[in-house]
Amino acid sequence: MKPFKVILYYFYAPIEDTETYRDEHHLFCVQHNLLGRIIIAPEGLNGTVSGTPEDCEAYMNYVRSDSRFQDVQFKVEEHDKIAFQKLHVRVKDEIVNSDLGVDPLVRTGKHLEPAEFKQIINDPNVVLVDMRSDYEHELGKFKGAITFDMHNLRELPDHIHEIEHLKDKKIVTYCTGGIKCEKASAYLLEQGFQDVYQLHGGIIRYGLEEGGENFDGKCYVFDNRIAVEVNKVNPTVISRCYICDEPCDRMINCANAECNTHVPVCHKCGQEMEGACSPECKAHPDKRTYDGTGYYVSNSNHYHPLQGLKSQKKNIKKMKLAERTEPAQ
C-alpha cells in the first residue's frame, strides 16, 4: 500500500448557500491536511483531493454525512506522495464548464456500470464517443472510439454534425471520471439521439474495477501525476513524442509558460529540450526550470492553506461595503 491517496468525485445536488458551504468545506480540508481542487456550485460538487488514507477516509465520511451527498461515488487511487501542492475550494456557476444549458438532474444518459460497459463495448451497434479534450484523448482512448477536435466541453455543439448519422445507434459516452458525460449525454438527448448511455465513474473507475481492458494509452489527470495507467489487461501506447515521433505516453507541459501546451515528450527529448516543445520555446527568456516531470506549480507567494478562505471573505466584505455605499438609482 502506498502512503497517500487521490480521490476523484462529483455529485449533482442543489446547493443553496454555496458561500457558506465553501467556507465549511475549506476549513475541513485544512484541518485534515488535504490538498486539491474542489468546485462548489448551485448544481453540486466536483473535486479531486489528496492526503493520507486516514484523512481521505475522514473526508469521504464528511461529504457523505450530508444527506444531499450521501450517495456520492469516490474513485480512490494510491500514490507515492500528495498529488497537489495547494488547496483550492472555489464557488463557480457550474461544476464542469459546459454552457450547454442542460440539467442532469432532469434528464441524462443511462448509467452503465463498468462491468456492463465491458460487456457491450465490442457490440457493432454500440458507438463509443469520447467527451474529453483533444490533448486528453491523444494520450489515451478506448479502441474504436470517436473523438472530437475540441479543447473543452463548451465546443461540443460545434461537433454534433460529426455524429448526426449515428442517431440510430446505441451511443455510449465516456470521460475521465464521468462528470462531463452527465451533461454531454443530456445534450445528445436534446439533439435527438434516442439511445444514449454513459460510463458511470468514467475511465478511472473502469480501470480500478475491470482492469481497463481495451483502453489504449494512458489517462490524462488534472494533478501532478499528469497521466496514469488504466489498462492492466492489454495495454498499448498510442501517442508519440511531440519532438522525435517515437512511441511515448509520457505527458508534460511545455516549460515555456506562455506556451504551456500539453504534449507527449519522451525522457530523452525532455532532457535535450529542457522541457520545451520547440527550439523557440527552449530559447524563451521566461522558460521554467525543467525538473524531469514537466509539471509546474505557480508561484506560491507565501501560500498557506487558509489563504483562499481569507481572500474569499475579504472579497465578500468588499462587495457588501460597495452595496451599502452605492448611490440610489
XYZ file of C-alpha atoms in Angstrom, residues 59-327:
269
model
C -13.141 13.477 4.064
C -15.290 10.874 2.336
C -17.256 10.365 5.549
C -17.644 14.129 5.906
C -19.081 14.564 2.414
C -21.416 11.584 2.763
C -22.626 12.742 6.174
C -24.539 15.484 4.341
C -27.837 13.960 3.179
C -27.503 15.793 -0.153
C -24.332 13.860 -0.971
C -24.834 10.551 0.811
C -24.761 8.641 -2.493
C -21.596 10.231 -3.882
C -19.212 7.805 -5.591
C -15.497 8.193 -4.915
C -12.757 6.898 -7.206
C -9.796 6.189 -4.911
C -6.244 5.631 -6.128
C -2.966 5.149 -4.258
C 0.020 7.410 -4.798
C 3.588 7.826 -3.519
C 3.001 11.399 -2.402
C 0.276 14.013 -2.112
C -0.783 14.794 -5.676
C -1.203 18.554 -5.187
C 0.805 21.459 -3.801
C -2.147 23.638 -2.831
C -5.764 23.617 -1.746
C -8.353 25.499 -3.796
C -12.033 25.433 -2.875
C -13.941 27.697 -5.242
C -17.523 28.714 -5.944
C -18.471 28.638 -9.628
C -21.609 28.665 -11.743
C -21.131 25.045 -12.886
C -19.145 22.107 -11.511
C -17.934 21.460 -15.056
C -17.831 24.276 -17.593
C -20.180 23.477 -20.452
C -22.631 26.286 -21.272
C -24.830 23.538 -22.752
C -27.974 24.641 -20.905
C -28.876 21.134 -19.675
C -29.698 19.804 -16.214
C -28.519 16.240 -15.457
C -30.981 16.099 -12.563
C -33.827 16.395 -15.077
C -32.519 14.101 -17.833
C -29.247 12.449 -18.688
C -27.909 9.341 -20.422
C -28.429 5.950 -18.799
C -25.598 4.964 -16.474
C -23.562 1.911 -17.407
C -21.593 0.318 -14.575
C -18.017 -0.712 -15.511
C -18.930 -4.408 -15.751
C -21.860 -3.595 -18.063
C -19.659 -1.320 -20.165
C -17.100 -4.103 -20.567
C -19.780 -6.458 -21.901
C -21.051 -4.159 -24.652
C -18.020 -2.237 -25.944
C -17.397 -4.751 -28.729
C -21.026 -4.739 -29.907
C -21.085 -3.456 -33.540
C -24.230 -1.450 -32.778
C -22.502 0.415 -29.947
C -20.656 3.658 -30.680
C -18.190 4.954 -28.079
C -17.866 8.738 -28.001
C -15.033 10.416 -26.080
C -16.171 13.652 -24.427
C -12.731 14.827 -23.324
C -10.407 17.450 -24.746
C -8.112 16.754 -27.703
C -4.896 16.590 -25.665
C -6.528 14.008 -23.383
C -7.701 11.538 -25.998
C -4.470 11.900 -27.966
C -2.737 10.335 -24.958
C -5.264 7.551 -24.468
C -8.745 6.400 -25.520
C -10.904 3.306 -25.929
C -10.348 1.249 -29.061
C -12.561 2.454 -31.915
C -13.930 5.460 -30.018
C -14.990 8.603 -31.844
C -13.073 11.677 -30.694
C -13.616 15.376 -31.341
C -11.010 18.035 -32.037
C -12.262 20.211 -29.177
C -10.421 21.846 -26.309
C -13.324 21.869 -23.836
C -16.929 20.731 -23.480
C -18.300 24.140 -24.489
C -17.253 23.300 -28.051
C -19.403 20.139 -28.225
C -22.247 21.825 -30.209
C -19.729 22.540 -32.986
C -19.060 18.824 -33.416
C -22.513 17.247 -33.192
C -22.727 17.163 -37.002
C -19.865 14.645 -36.984
C -22.115 12.003 -35.390
C -25.537 13.039 -36.741
C -25.592 9.942 -38.954
C -25.358 7.688 -35.870
C -28.675 8.599 -34.253
C -29.994 5.060 -34.780
C -27.046 3.557 -32.863
C -26.518 2.989 -29.160
C -24.278 5.903 -28.143
C -22.046 5.400 -25.091
C -20.201 8.478 -23.861
C -17.190 8.408 -21.568
C -14.725 10.784 -19.899
C -12.156 10.696 -17.082
C -14.441 10.455 -14.053
C -17.941 10.676 -15.507
C -18.817 14.298 -14.807
C -18.624 15.629 -18.374
C -20.820 12.805 -19.635
C -23.666 13.786 -17.329
C -24.087 16.967 -19.366
C -22.794 15.685 -22.694
C -25.242 12.774 -22.749
C -28.080 15.090 -21.705
C -27.164 17.381 -24.593
C -27.178 14.474 -27.069
C -30.689 13.565 -25.934
C -31.761 17.165 -26.549
C -30.295 16.936 -30.062
C -32.480 13.959 -30.943
C -30.262 10.994 -30.092
C -32.553 8.345 -28.628
C -30.370 5.607 -27.119
C -27.714 7.380 -25.056
C -25.592 5.907 -22.260
C -22.611 6.988 -20.185
C -19.810 5.092 -18.436
C -20.631 5.637 -14.755
C -17.464 6.694 -12.939
C -15.556 7.160 -16.159
C -12.245 5.731 -17.318
C -10.733 5.790 -13.830
C -13.441 3.633 -12.267
C -13.407 1.231 -15.223
C -9.673 0.755 -14.740
C -9.985 0.241 -10.988
C -12.873 -2.238 -11.157
C -12.465 -4.008 -14.501
C -8.766 -3.746 -15.276
C -9.139 -1.175 -18.057
C -9.291 -3.678 -20.926
C -9.340 -2.076 -24.407
C -8.272 1.356 -23.173
C -5.247 2.262 -25.281
C -2.567 4.535 -23.838
C -2.754 6.414 -20.544
C -5.414 8.621 -18.969
C -4.680 12.310 -18.528
C -5.433 13.566 -15.000
C -5.525 17.074 -13.557
C -2.967 16.774 -10.772
C 0.801 16.427 -10.618
C 0.680 12.804 -11.820
C -0.347 14.201 -15.256
C -1.066 10.716 -16.662
C -1.999 7.387 -15.072
C -2.087 3.789 -16.279
C -5.574 2.330 -16.763
C -5.234 -0.884 -18.768
C -3.806 -3.865 -16.873
C -5.093 -6.429 -19.407
C -3.957 -5.479 -22.941
C -2.090 -2.153 -22.656
C -0.575 -0.378 -25.617
C 0.908 3.039 -26.391
C -0.896 5.187 -28.977
C 0.712 8.601 -28.503
C 4.048 9.631 -29.961
C 6.730 12.013 -28.767
C 5.935 15.509 -29.995
C 9.603 16.057 -30.851
C 11.082 12.777 -32.169
C 7.836 10.950 -33.076
C 8.813 7.775 -31.209
C 6.048 5.960 -29.228
C 5.638 7.821 -25.935
C 2.933 8.012 -23.271
C 4.749 10.454 -21.015
C 2.884 13.772 -20.857
C 4.405 17.152 -19.981
C 3.515 20.837 -20.003
C 5.883 22.900 -22.135
C 8.457 24.664 -19.966
C 7.656 27.946 -21.705
C 4.868 29.323 -19.507
C 3.456 31.364 -22.401
C 3.047 28.154 -24.403
C 2.283 25.621 -21.637
C 0.946 23.179 -24.236
C 0.164 19.609 -23.102
C 2.160 17.172 -25.254
C 3.786 13.725 -25.003
C 7.571 14.066 -24.770
C 9.990 11.183 -24.124
C 12.643 11.375 -21.399
C 15.474 11.840 -23.895
C 13.824 14.732 -25.727
C 12.633 16.210 -22.459
C 16.222 16.474 -21.234
C 17.604 17.699 -24.546
C 14.888 20.334 -24.952
C 14.913 21.258 -21.245
C 11.197 20.567 -21.073
C 10.313 22.771 -24.065
C 8.205 21.643 -27.023
C 10.192 23.539 -29.663
C 13.502 25.371 -30.157
C 11.603 28.673 -29.876
C 10.179 27.686 -26.507
C 13.571 26.391 -25.353
C 15.093 29.809 -26.106
C 12.240 31.765 -24.477
C 13.528 34.097 -21.714
C 10.718 33.083 -19.344
C 11.222 29.323 -19.733
C 10.696 27.495 -16.460
C 13.313 25.181 -14.942
C 12.683 21.616 -16.053
C 12.949 19.047 -13.255
C 12.217 15.978 -15.364
C 8.488 15.842 -14.642
C 7.030 18.540 -16.895
C 4.644 19.610 -14.143
C 4.906 23.174 -12.871
C 3.421 24.813 -9.817
C 2.638 28.524 -9.921
C 4.486 30.890 -7.625
C 3.272 30.263 -4.078
C 3.566 33.892 -2.889
C 3.938 32.584 0.687
C 0.900 30.359 0.165
C -0.909 28.976 3.207
C -3.964 26.655 3.029
C -6.121 29.257 4.803
C -5.155 31.925 2.280
C -8.028 31.131 -0.056
C -10.562 31.271 2.742
C -9.313 34.654 3.947
C -9.262 36.039 0.402
C -12.821 34.884 -0.193
C -14.092 36.543 2.985
C -12.213 39.726 2.094
C -13.897 39.824 -1.334
C -17.328 39.264 0.208
C -16.698 42.101 2.673
C -15.727 44.442 -0.192
C -18.866 43.549 -2.129
C -21.123 44.198 0.857
C -19.403 47.538 1.520
C -19.877 48.540 -2.125
C -23.587 47.688 -1.926
C -24.026 49.885 1.147
C -22.243 52.862 -0.420
C -23.811 52.547 -3.885
C -25.967 55.648 -4.671
